[in-house]
Short mmCIF file of N, CA and C in Angstrom, two decimals:
data_model
loop_
_atom_site.label_atom_id
_atom_site.label_comp_id
_atom_site.label_asym_id
_atom_site.label_seq_id
_atom_site.Cartn_x
_atom_site.Cartn_y
_atom_site.Cartn_z
N MET A 219 -19.16 3.49 27.66
CA MET A 219 -18.11 2.57 28.05
C MET A 219 -16.87 3.34 28.52
N LEU A 220 -16.55 4.44 27.86
CA LEU A 220 -15.39 5.24 28.26
C LEU A 220 -15.60 5.79 29.67
N LEU A 221 -16.78 6.32 29.94
CA LEU A 221 -17.06 6.84 31.28
C LEU A 221 -16.99 5.74 32.32
N LYS A 222 -17.55 4.59 32.00
CA LYS A 222 -17.53 3.48 32.94
C LYS A 222 -16.09 3.08 33.26
N GLY A 223 -15.27 2.95 32.23
CA GLY A 223 -13.88 2.57 32.43
C GLY A 223 -13.10 3.60 33.23
N THR A 224 -13.33 4.87 32.93
CA THR A 224 -12.65 5.95 33.64
C THR A 224 -13.07 5.98 35.10
N ALA A 225 -14.36 5.85 35.36
CA ALA A 225 -14.87 5.86 36.74
C ALA A 225 -14.31 4.69 37.53
N GLN A 226 -14.22 3.51 36.93
CA GLN A 226 -13.67 2.35 37.61
C GLN A 226 -12.19 2.57 37.93
N GLN A 227 -11.46 3.14 37.01
CA GLN A 227 -10.02 3.32 37.19
C GLN A 227 -9.71 4.40 38.23
N LEU A 228 -10.41 5.54 38.16
CA LEU A 228 -10.09 6.66 39.04
C LEU A 228 -10.68 6.51 40.43
N LYS A 229 -11.78 5.79 40.54
CA LYS A 229 -12.44 5.57 41.82
C LYS A 229 -12.71 6.88 42.56
N SER A 230 -13.17 7.87 41.82
CA SER A 230 -13.55 9.14 42.43
C SER A 230 -14.73 9.72 41.65
N ASN A 231 -15.36 10.72 42.22
CA ASN A 231 -16.49 11.34 41.55
C ASN A 231 -16.02 12.11 40.33
N LEU A 232 -16.79 12.06 39.26
CA LEU A 232 -16.42 12.69 38.00
C LEU A 232 -17.45 13.72 37.55
N THR A 233 -16.95 14.80 37.01
CA THR A 233 -17.77 15.75 36.29
C THR A 233 -17.32 15.65 34.84
N VAL A 234 -18.24 15.38 33.94
CA VAL A 234 -17.93 15.09 32.55
C VAL A 234 -18.33 16.27 31.67
N LEU A 235 -17.42 16.65 30.78
CA LEU A 235 -17.69 17.71 29.81
C LEU A 235 -17.81 17.07 28.44
N ILE A 236 -18.86 17.43 27.72
CA ILE A 236 -19.10 16.90 26.38
C ILE A 236 -19.17 18.08 25.41
N ASP A 237 -18.55 17.91 24.26
CA ASP A 237 -18.59 18.94 23.22
C ASP A 237 -20.02 19.06 22.70
N GLN A 238 -20.48 20.30 22.55
CA GLN A 238 -21.80 20.53 21.97
C GLN A 238 -21.78 20.12 20.50
N LYS A 239 -22.78 19.46 20.09
CA LYS A 239 -22.92 19.06 18.68
C LYS A 239 -24.23 19.61 18.14
N CYS A 240 -24.25 19.85 16.85
CA CYS A 240 -25.46 20.40 16.26
C CYS A 240 -26.62 19.39 16.30
N ASP A 241 -26.29 18.10 16.50
CA ASP A 241 -27.33 17.09 16.51
C ASP A 241 -27.79 16.75 17.93
N LYS A 242 -27.38 17.54 18.92
CA LYS A 242 -27.76 17.24 20.30
C LYS A 242 -29.27 17.37 20.48
N TYR A 243 -29.77 16.65 21.44
CA TYR A 243 -31.18 16.75 21.76
C TYR A 243 -31.31 17.22 23.21
N LYS A 244 -32.49 17.65 23.59
CA LYS A 244 -32.72 18.16 24.94
C LYS A 244 -32.33 17.11 25.97
N LYS A 245 -31.63 17.55 26.99
CA LYS A 245 -31.23 16.71 28.12
C LYS A 245 -30.25 15.61 27.74
N ASN A 246 -29.55 15.75 26.62
CA ASN A 246 -28.56 14.77 26.21
C ASN A 246 -27.52 14.55 27.31
N ASP A 247 -27.06 15.64 27.92
CA ASP A 247 -26.06 15.53 28.97
C ASP A 247 -26.60 14.74 30.17
N GLU A 248 -27.83 15.00 30.55
CA GLU A 248 -28.45 14.30 31.68
C GLU A 248 -28.58 12.81 31.39
N VAL A 249 -28.97 12.47 30.17
CA VAL A 249 -29.14 11.07 29.77
C VAL A 249 -27.80 10.33 29.82
N VAL A 250 -26.73 10.96 29.35
CA VAL A 250 -25.40 10.33 29.38
C VAL A 250 -25.01 10.00 30.82
N GLY A 251 -25.22 10.93 31.74
CA GLY A 251 -24.90 10.69 33.14
C GLY A 251 -25.71 9.55 33.74
N ILE A 252 -26.99 9.52 33.45
CA ILE A 252 -27.87 8.46 33.98
C ILE A 252 -27.43 7.10 33.45
N ILE A 253 -27.18 7.00 32.15
CA ILE A 253 -26.77 5.72 31.56
C ILE A 253 -25.44 5.26 32.15
N ALA A 254 -24.46 6.16 32.25
CA ALA A 254 -23.15 5.78 32.80
C ALA A 254 -23.30 5.30 34.25
N ASN A 255 -24.06 6.01 35.07
CA ASN A 255 -24.24 5.59 36.45
C ASN A 255 -24.98 4.26 36.55
N ASN A 256 -25.96 4.03 35.69
CA ASN A 256 -26.66 2.74 35.68
C ASN A 256 -25.71 1.60 35.29
N MET A 257 -24.82 1.85 34.33
CA MET A 257 -23.83 0.82 33.94
C MET A 257 -22.90 0.51 35.11
N LEU A 258 -22.48 1.54 35.83
CA LEU A 258 -21.62 1.33 37.00
C LEU A 258 -22.34 0.52 38.07
N ALA A 259 -23.61 0.84 38.31
CA ALA A 259 -24.39 0.11 39.32
C ALA A 259 -24.54 -1.36 38.94
N GLN A 260 -24.70 -1.65 37.66
CA GLN A 260 -24.87 -3.03 37.21
C GLN A 260 -23.65 -3.89 37.46
N ILE A 261 -22.48 -3.27 37.55
CA ILE A 261 -21.26 -4.04 37.81
C ILE A 261 -20.80 -3.88 39.26
N GLY A 262 -21.68 -3.33 40.11
CA GLY A 262 -21.39 -3.23 41.52
C GLY A 262 -20.51 -2.06 41.92
N GLN A 263 -20.37 -1.08 41.04
CA GLN A 263 -19.57 0.11 41.34
C GLN A 263 -20.48 1.22 41.84
N GLU A 264 -19.89 2.16 42.57
CA GLU A 264 -20.65 3.32 43.01
C GLU A 264 -20.99 4.20 41.82
N ARG A 265 -22.09 4.90 41.93
CA ARG A 265 -22.51 5.84 40.89
C ARG A 265 -21.71 7.13 41.08
N THR A 266 -20.60 7.24 40.36
CA THR A 266 -19.65 8.32 40.61
C THR A 266 -19.70 9.45 39.59
N ILE A 267 -20.61 9.38 38.63
CA ILE A 267 -20.75 10.47 37.66
C ILE A 267 -21.63 11.53 38.31
N GLU A 268 -21.01 12.61 38.80
CA GLU A 268 -21.76 13.66 39.50
C GLU A 268 -22.53 14.56 38.55
N GLY A 269 -21.95 14.79 37.38
CA GLY A 269 -22.62 15.67 36.45
C GLY A 269 -22.02 15.58 35.07
N VAL A 270 -22.84 15.88 34.09
CA VAL A 270 -22.42 15.91 32.69
C VAL A 270 -22.93 17.23 32.11
N SER A 271 -22.05 17.97 31.45
CA SER A 271 -22.50 19.23 30.86
C SER A 271 -21.96 19.38 29.44
N MET A 272 -22.78 19.99 28.62
CA MET A 272 -22.41 20.27 27.23
C MET A 272 -21.66 21.60 27.21
N ASN A 273 -20.53 21.64 26.47
CA ASN A 273 -19.72 22.84 26.39
C ASN A 273 -19.29 23.06 24.95
N ASP A 274 -19.08 24.31 24.61
CA ASP A 274 -18.59 24.66 23.28
C ASP A 274 -17.07 24.48 23.27
N SER A 275 -16.58 23.58 22.43
CA SER A 275 -15.14 23.31 22.42
C SER A 275 -14.32 24.54 22.02
N LYS A 276 -14.94 25.47 21.33
CA LYS A 276 -14.22 26.70 20.98
C LYS A 276 -13.93 27.55 22.22
N GLN A 277 -14.68 27.31 23.29
CA GLN A 277 -14.53 28.08 24.51
C GLN A 277 -13.83 27.30 25.63
N HIS A 278 -13.50 26.02 25.39
CA HIS A 278 -12.94 25.19 26.45
C HIS A 278 -11.67 24.49 25.95
N PHE A 279 -10.53 24.85 26.55
CA PHE A 279 -9.25 24.33 26.07
C PHE A 279 -9.15 22.81 26.15
N GLY A 280 -9.68 22.21 27.21
CA GLY A 280 -9.63 20.76 27.34
C GLY A 280 -10.36 20.06 26.20
N LEU A 281 -11.52 20.58 25.85
CA LEU A 281 -12.27 19.99 24.74
C LEU A 281 -11.58 20.26 23.39
N GLN A 282 -10.86 21.37 23.28
CA GLN A 282 -10.10 21.63 22.06
C GLN A 282 -9.01 20.57 21.88
N VAL A 283 -8.36 20.21 22.97
CA VAL A 283 -7.33 19.17 22.91
C VAL A 283 -7.95 17.85 22.47
N VAL A 284 -9.11 17.53 23.03
CA VAL A 284 -9.81 16.29 22.64
C VAL A 284 -10.15 16.33 21.15
N ASP A 285 -10.62 17.47 20.66
CA ASP A 285 -10.93 17.61 19.23
C ASP A 285 -9.69 17.37 18.37
N ILE A 286 -8.56 17.92 18.78
CA ILE A 286 -7.31 17.76 18.02
C ILE A 286 -6.89 16.29 18.02
N LEU A 287 -6.91 15.65 19.19
CA LEU A 287 -6.51 14.23 19.26
C LEU A 287 -7.46 13.34 18.46
N THR A 288 -8.76 13.61 18.58
CA THR A 288 -9.73 12.81 17.83
C THR A 288 -9.53 12.99 16.33
N GLY A 289 -9.31 14.22 15.90
CA GLY A 289 -9.06 14.48 14.48
C GLY A 289 -7.80 13.79 14.00
N ALA A 290 -6.74 13.80 14.82
CA ALA A 290 -5.49 13.15 14.43
C ALA A 290 -5.67 11.64 14.32
N VAL A 291 -6.35 11.05 15.28
CA VAL A 291 -6.58 9.60 15.25
C VAL A 291 -7.41 9.23 14.02
N ASN A 292 -8.47 9.99 13.75
CA ASN A 292 -9.31 9.70 12.58
C ASN A 292 -8.53 9.88 11.28
N ALA A 293 -7.75 10.96 11.18
CA ALA A 293 -6.98 11.20 9.96
C ALA A 293 -5.91 10.14 9.77
N GLY A 294 -5.21 9.79 10.83
CA GLY A 294 -4.17 8.76 10.73
C GLY A 294 -4.72 7.41 10.32
N TYR A 295 -5.87 7.05 10.89
CA TYR A 295 -6.47 5.76 10.54
C TYR A 295 -7.03 5.77 9.12
N LEU A 296 -7.56 6.92 8.71
CA LEU A 296 -8.04 7.05 7.34
C LEU A 296 -6.90 6.86 6.35
N LYS A 297 -5.72 7.40 6.68
CA LYS A 297 -4.55 7.21 5.81
C LYS A 297 -4.15 5.73 5.77
N PHE A 298 -4.30 5.02 6.88
CA PHE A 298 -4.02 3.58 6.90
C PHE A 298 -5.00 2.84 5.99
N LEU A 299 -6.27 3.20 6.09
CA LEU A 299 -7.30 2.52 5.30
C LEU A 299 -7.24 2.88 3.82
N THR A 300 -6.72 4.07 3.51
CA THR A 300 -6.68 4.56 2.13
C THR A 300 -5.24 4.92 1.76
N PRO A 301 -4.43 3.93 1.42
CA PRO A 301 -3.03 4.22 1.06
C PRO A 301 -2.96 5.24 -0.08
N GLY A 302 -2.02 6.15 0.04
CA GLY A 302 -1.86 7.18 -0.99
C GLY A 302 -2.69 8.42 -0.75
N LEU A 303 -3.55 8.40 0.26
CA LEU A 303 -4.37 9.56 0.57
C LEU A 303 -3.48 10.71 1.04
N THR A 304 -3.72 11.89 0.50
CA THR A 304 -2.98 13.08 0.93
C THR A 304 -3.94 13.98 1.67
N LEU A 305 -3.55 14.35 2.89
CA LEU A 305 -4.35 15.26 3.71
C LEU A 305 -3.80 16.67 3.57
N SER A 306 -4.34 17.60 4.33
CA SER A 306 -3.83 18.97 4.29
C SER A 306 -2.36 18.98 4.73
N LYS A 307 -1.66 20.00 4.32
CA LYS A 307 -0.23 20.11 4.65
C LYS A 307 -0.01 20.10 6.17
N ALA A 308 -0.87 20.80 6.90
CA ALA A 308 -0.75 20.85 8.36
C ALA A 308 -0.90 19.47 8.98
N LYS A 309 -1.89 18.71 8.53
CA LYS A 309 -2.10 17.36 9.07
C LYS A 309 -0.95 16.44 8.70
N GLU A 310 -0.48 16.56 7.46
CA GLU A 310 0.64 15.72 7.02
C GLU A 310 1.90 15.99 7.85
N MET A 311 2.06 17.22 8.33
CA MET A 311 3.20 17.57 9.16
C MET A 311 2.98 17.16 10.62
N ALA A 312 1.75 17.30 11.11
CA ALA A 312 1.46 17.05 12.51
C ALA A 312 1.40 15.56 12.86
N LEU A 313 0.83 14.74 11.98
CA LEU A 313 0.62 13.33 12.31
C LEU A 313 1.91 12.59 12.67
N PRO A 314 3.00 12.72 11.89
CA PRO A 314 4.23 12.01 12.28
C PRO A 314 4.79 12.49 13.62
N LYS A 315 4.66 13.77 13.90
CA LYS A 315 5.16 14.31 15.16
C LYS A 315 4.35 13.77 16.34
N MET A 316 3.04 13.69 16.16
CA MET A 316 2.19 13.15 17.22
C MET A 316 2.48 11.67 17.44
N ALA A 317 2.66 10.94 16.35
CA ALA A 317 2.98 9.52 16.45
C ALA A 317 4.30 9.32 17.19
N ASP A 318 5.27 10.16 16.88
CA ASP A 318 6.58 10.06 17.52
C ASP A 318 6.47 10.27 19.04
N LEU A 319 5.61 11.20 19.47
CA LEU A 319 5.40 11.42 20.90
C LEU A 319 4.86 10.18 21.60
N LEU A 320 4.11 9.37 20.86
CA LEU A 320 3.56 8.13 21.42
C LEU A 320 4.53 6.96 21.26
N GLY A 321 5.64 7.19 20.54
CA GLY A 321 6.60 6.12 20.30
C GLY A 321 6.19 5.21 19.16
N TRP A 322 5.41 5.73 18.23
CA TRP A 322 4.88 4.95 17.11
C TRP A 322 5.42 5.48 15.79
N ASP A 323 5.26 4.68 14.75
CA ASP A 323 5.66 5.10 13.40
C ASP A 323 4.50 5.76 12.66
N GLY A 324 3.32 5.79 13.23
CA GLY A 324 2.16 6.43 12.62
C GLY A 324 0.98 6.39 13.57
N ILE A 325 0.03 7.30 13.34
CA ILE A 325 -1.20 7.30 14.15
C ILE A 325 -2.20 6.39 13.46
N LYS A 326 -1.99 5.10 13.62
CA LYS A 326 -2.90 4.14 12.98
C LYS A 326 -3.20 2.96 13.89
N TYR A 327 -2.66 2.97 15.09
CA TYR A 327 -2.82 1.85 16.00
C TYR A 327 -3.86 2.18 17.07
N ASP A 328 -4.30 1.14 17.77
CA ASP A 328 -5.10 1.37 18.95
C ASP A 328 -4.29 0.95 20.17
N THR A 329 -4.74 1.39 21.34
CA THR A 329 -4.03 1.12 22.58
C THR A 329 -4.83 0.21 23.50
N TYR A 330 -6.04 -0.08 23.13
CA TYR A 330 -6.97 -0.75 24.03
C TYR A 330 -6.45 -2.09 24.52
N PRO A 331 -6.43 -2.39 25.80
CA PRO A 331 -6.66 -1.47 26.92
C PRO A 331 -5.34 -0.85 27.39
N ASN A 332 -5.44 0.32 27.95
CA ASN A 332 -4.29 1.03 28.47
C ASN A 332 -4.77 1.85 29.66
N GLU A 333 -3.96 1.95 30.70
CA GLU A 333 -4.41 2.64 31.92
C GLU A 333 -4.55 4.14 31.77
N SER A 334 -3.66 4.80 31.02
CA SER A 334 -3.66 6.25 31.07
C SER A 334 -4.01 6.97 29.76
N PHE A 335 -3.96 6.28 28.65
CA PHE A 335 -4.22 6.93 27.37
C PHE A 335 -4.77 5.88 26.43
N ASN A 336 -5.97 6.11 25.91
CA ASN A 336 -6.59 5.10 25.06
C ASN A 336 -7.02 5.63 23.71
N ILE A 337 -6.74 4.83 22.70
CA ILE A 337 -7.27 5.03 21.36
C ILE A 337 -8.01 3.74 21.04
N TRP A 338 -9.29 3.85 20.81
CA TRP A 338 -10.09 2.70 20.43
C TRP A 338 -10.55 2.88 19.01
N HIS A 339 -10.44 1.85 18.22
CA HIS A 339 -10.96 1.90 16.85
C HIS A 339 -12.38 1.35 16.84
N PHE A 340 -13.24 2.02 16.11
CA PHE A 340 -14.62 1.59 15.95
C PHE A 340 -14.91 1.42 14.48
N PRO A 341 -15.72 0.47 14.07
CA PRO A 341 -16.42 -0.50 14.91
C PRO A 341 -15.44 -1.52 15.52
N ARG A 342 -15.98 -2.35 16.36
CA ARG A 342 -15.18 -3.34 17.11
C ARG A 342 -14.30 -4.19 16.19
N GLU A 343 -14.77 -4.47 14.97
CA GLU A 343 -13.99 -5.30 14.03
C GLU A 343 -12.67 -4.63 13.65
N ASN A 344 -12.57 -3.32 13.83
CA ASN A 344 -11.35 -2.61 13.48
C ASN A 344 -10.32 -2.59 14.60
N ARG A 345 -10.67 -3.08 15.76
CA ARG A 345 -9.71 -3.09 16.86
C ARG A 345 -8.55 -4.02 16.52
N ALA A 346 -7.35 -3.57 16.88
CA ALA A 346 -6.11 -4.31 16.61
C ALA A 346 -5.81 -4.40 15.12
N ARG A 347 -6.39 -3.52 14.34
CA ARG A 347 -6.13 -3.48 12.91
C ARG A 347 -5.57 -2.11 12.56
N PRO A 348 -4.32 -1.94 12.28
CA PRO A 348 -3.33 -2.96 11.97
C PRO A 348 -2.71 -3.63 13.19
N ALA A 349 -2.77 -2.98 14.39
CA ALA A 349 -2.20 -3.60 15.58
C ALA A 349 -2.63 -2.80 16.81
N THR A 350 -2.50 -3.44 17.96
CA THR A 350 -2.63 -2.75 19.23
C THR A 350 -1.22 -2.57 19.76
N LYS A 351 -0.86 -1.33 20.10
CA LYS A 351 0.50 -1.05 20.55
C LYS A 351 0.47 -0.31 21.88
N PRO A 352 1.46 -0.58 22.71
CA PRO A 352 1.57 0.21 23.94
C PRO A 352 2.10 1.60 23.61
N VAL A 353 1.76 2.54 24.45
CA VAL A 353 2.28 3.89 24.30
C VAL A 353 3.66 3.92 24.96
N LYS A 354 4.63 4.38 24.21
CA LYS A 354 5.99 4.55 24.74
C LYS A 354 6.33 6.02 24.65
N SER A 355 5.72 6.80 25.54
CA SER A 355 5.80 8.24 25.46
C SER A 355 7.22 8.74 25.69
N LYS A 356 7.50 9.86 25.05
CA LYS A 356 8.79 10.52 25.23
C LYS A 356 8.84 11.10 26.64
N ASP A 357 10.04 11.39 27.11
CA ASP A 357 10.21 11.95 28.45
C ASP A 357 9.54 13.31 28.61
N THR A 358 9.25 13.98 27.52
CA THR A 358 8.71 15.34 27.59
C THR A 358 7.22 15.39 27.89
N ILE A 359 6.53 14.24 27.78
CA ILE A 359 5.09 14.24 28.08
C ILE A 359 4.77 13.13 29.06
N GLN A 360 3.72 13.33 29.81
CA GLN A 360 3.25 12.33 30.74
C GLN A 360 1.86 11.90 30.32
N LEU A 361 1.66 10.63 30.09
CA LEU A 361 0.34 10.13 29.72
C LEU A 361 -0.19 9.26 30.85
#
């Protein structure tokens, strides 16, 4: 769904990088590309996923950023679900700063839908819990 939404929004050919996981199976990257292109075709869009490749996030800065953001979103939402939970000192220091960059009081919200930056809560029942908020980024970052 993320690839489909991105392809629809950007209207250009995409090369997709996926973090390698220990649970990957042969041709996982190829299957993701085929499924995404088939979903695009079903809604009358061009098949714009040119390629999907598995990469080690330790070797790719873009995937490292995705890992950090995903970890922050998961940790922030876990703190929302479990009041009183204490995380590592680094996470406890980083989460409020990251939330502030988004114009939020905490990393516990979703943004769905948003044109340039999305946080989706899963499963679907968790969307808008506690709320869906727009991103009000600081002048120092562009989302």
